[in-house]
PDB file of C-alpha atoms in Angstrom:
ATOM      1  CA  GLY W 166       3.972  19.059  11.776  1.00 54.00           C
ATOM      2  CA  TYR W 167       5.515  21.841   9.796  1.00 55.00           C
ATOM      3  CA  HIS W 168       3.638  25.145  10.257  1.00 60.00           C
ATOM      4  CA  GLY W 169       5.858  27.707   8.766  1.00 60.00           C
ATOM      5  CA  ASN W 170       4.851  30.239   6.169  1.00 53.00           C
ATOM      6  CA  GLN W 171       7.028  28.605   3.437  1.00 62.00           C
ATOM      7  CA  SER W 172       5.804  25.433   1.850  1.00 72.00           C
ATOM      8  CA  ILE W 173       8.486  22.789   1.594  1.00 89.00           C
ATOM      9  CA  LEU W 174       6.230  20.990  -0.848  1.00 89.00           C
ATOM     10  CA  ASP W 175       5.573  21.517  -4.619  1.00 93.00           C
ATOM     11  CA  ASP W 176       2.371  23.596  -4.549  1.00 92.00           C
ATOM     12  CA  GLU W 177       1.634  22.991  -8.238  1.00 94.00           C
ATOM     13  CA  LEU W 178       1.909  19.182  -7.601  1.00 95.00           C
ATOM     14  CA  ILE W 179      -0.311  19.307  -4.724  1.00 94.00           C
ATOM     15  CA  ALA W 180      -3.011  21.503  -6.498  1.00 96.00           C
ATOM     16  CA  LYS W 181      -2.967  18.916  -9.255  1.00 97.00           C
ATOM     17  CA  ALA W 182      -3.408  16.043  -6.784  1.00 96.00           C
ATOM     18  CA  VAL W 183      -6.244  17.948  -5.027  1.00 96.00           C
ATOM     19  CA  GLN W 184      -8.145  18.377  -8.353  1.00 97.00           C
ATOM     20  CA  LEU W 185      -7.500  14.940  -9.797  1.00 97.00           C
ATOM     21  CA  GLY W 186      -8.258  13.251  -6.631  1.00 96.00           C
ATOM     22  CA  ALA W 187     -11.185  15.421  -5.747  1.00 97.00           C
ATOM     23  CA  HIS W 188      -9.714  15.970  -2.355  1.00 97.00           C
ATOM     24  CA  ARG W 189     -11.273  18.614   0.064  1.00 97.00           C
ATOM     25  CA  THR W 190      -7.876  19.934   1.146  1.00 96.00           C
ATOM     26  CA  LYS W 191      -4.243  19.917   0.306  1.00 94.00           C
ATOM     27  CA  ARG W 192      -3.622  17.919   3.531  1.00 95.00           C
ATOM     28  CA  ASP W 193      -6.085  15.247   2.348  1.00 97.00           C
ATOM     29  CA  ALA W 194      -4.284  15.127  -1.052  1.00 96.00           C
ATOM     30  CA  VAL W 195      -0.805  14.743   0.731  1.00 95.00           C
ATOM     31  CA  ASN W 196      -2.081  12.052   3.128  1.00 96.00           C
ATOM     32  CA  ALA W 197      -3.666  10.044   0.158  1.00 97.00           C
ATOM     33  CA  ALA W 198      -0.500  10.396  -1.802  1.00 96.00           C
ATOM     34  CA  LEU W 199       1.565   9.146   1.140  1.00 96.00           C
ATOM     35  CA  LYS W 200      -0.699   6.331   1.802  1.00 97.00           C
ATOM     36  CA  ALA W 201      -0.421   5.172  -1.871  1.00 97.00           C
ATOM     37  CA  TYR W 202       3.297   5.623  -1.908  1.00 97.00           C
ATOM     38  CA  VAL W 203       3.766   3.569   1.249  1.00 97.00           C
ATOM     39  CA  GLY W 204       1.412   0.882  -0.092  1.00 96.00           C
ATOM     40  CA  ARG W 205       3.370   0.726  -3.311  1.00 96.00           C
ATOM     41  CA  LEU W 206       6.684   0.230  -1.488  1.00 95.00           C
ATOM     42  CA  GLU W 207       5.055  -2.389   0.719  1.00 94.00           C
ATOM     43  CA  ARG W 208       3.901  -4.263  -2.359  1.00 93.00           C
ATOM     44  CA  LEU W 209       7.291  -4.199  -3.911  1.00 93.00           C
ATOM     45  CA  GLU W 210       8.881  -5.592  -0.707  1.00 91.00           C
ATOM     46  CA  ILE W 211       6.364  -8.415  -0.920  1.00 89.00           C
ATOM     47  CA  ILE W 212       7.116  -9.127  -4.579  1.00 88.00           C
ATOM     48  CA  LYS W 213      10.780  -9.387  -3.661  1.00 87.00           C
ATOM     49  CA  LEU W 214       9.906 -12.506  -1.684  1.00 86.00           C
ATOM     50  CA  PHE W 215       8.476 -14.314  -4.523  1.00 83.00           C
ATOM     51  CA  GLY W 216      10.543 -17.427  -5.226  1.00 80.00           C
ATOM     52  CA  THR W 217      12.359 -17.146  -1.871  1.00 84.00           C
ATOM     53  CA  ILE W 218       9.919 -19.092   0.177  1.00 79.00           C
ATOM     54  CA  ASP W 219      10.222 -22.806   0.362  1.00 81.00           C
ATOM     55  CA  TYR W 220       6.856 -24.688   0.464  1.00 79.00           C
ATOM     56  CA  ASP W 221       6.182 -28.166   2.075  1.00 81.00           C
ATOM     57  CA  PRO W 222       5.393 -30.396  -0.847  1.00 83.00           C
ATOM     58  CA  ASP W 223       3.254 -32.584   1.415  1.00 84.00           C
ATOM     59  CA  TYR W 224       0.958 -29.805   2.405  1.00 81.00           C
ATOM     60  CA  ASP W 225      -2.458 -30.287   1.247  1.00 78.00           C
ATOM     61  CA  TYR W 226      -4.448 -26.984   0.991  1.00 72.00           C
ATOM     62  CA  LYS W 227      -7.619 -28.831   0.574  1.00 77.00           C
ATOM     63  CA  ILE W 228      -7.307 -30.331   3.944  1.00 76.00           C
ATOM     64  CA  ASN W 229      -5.294 -27.689   5.885  1.00 68.00           C
ATOM     65  CA  GLY W 230      -6.052 -24.627   3.840  1.00 65.00           C
ATOM     66  CA  ILE W 231      -8.158 -21.550   4.448  1.00 64.00           C
ATOM     67  CA  ALA W 232     -11.656 -21.374   2.830  1.00 61.00           C
ATOM     68  CA  ARG W 233     -12.416 -18.540   0.442  1.00 63.00           C
ATOM     69  CA  ASN W 234     -14.327 -16.722   3.163  1.00 63.00           C
ATOM     70  CA  GLY W 235     -11.218 -16.581   5.353  1.00 59.00           C
ATOM     71  CA  ALA W 236     -12.371 -19.276   7.864  1.00 62.00           C
ATOM     72  CA  ARG W 237     -10.147 -22.050   8.594  1.00 57.00           C
ATOM     73  CA  ARG W 238     -11.277 -25.499   7.498  1.00 52.00           C
TER      74      ARG W 238
END
């Protein structure tokens, strides 16, 4: 990681994230922010797939699907 004396990040923004997120450290706040950012980008990628996947019209989810508890039927 970067361990110089000069911060390359916005200290005011990090301080706000620490306070609003009730994080113990700046590092915790930055890691939480990055995790949320990456998660958002991943969700946006998934959303792009909507309408692009062809489904088998003969597939019967009641017979071949997955139960609500995640177990195969």
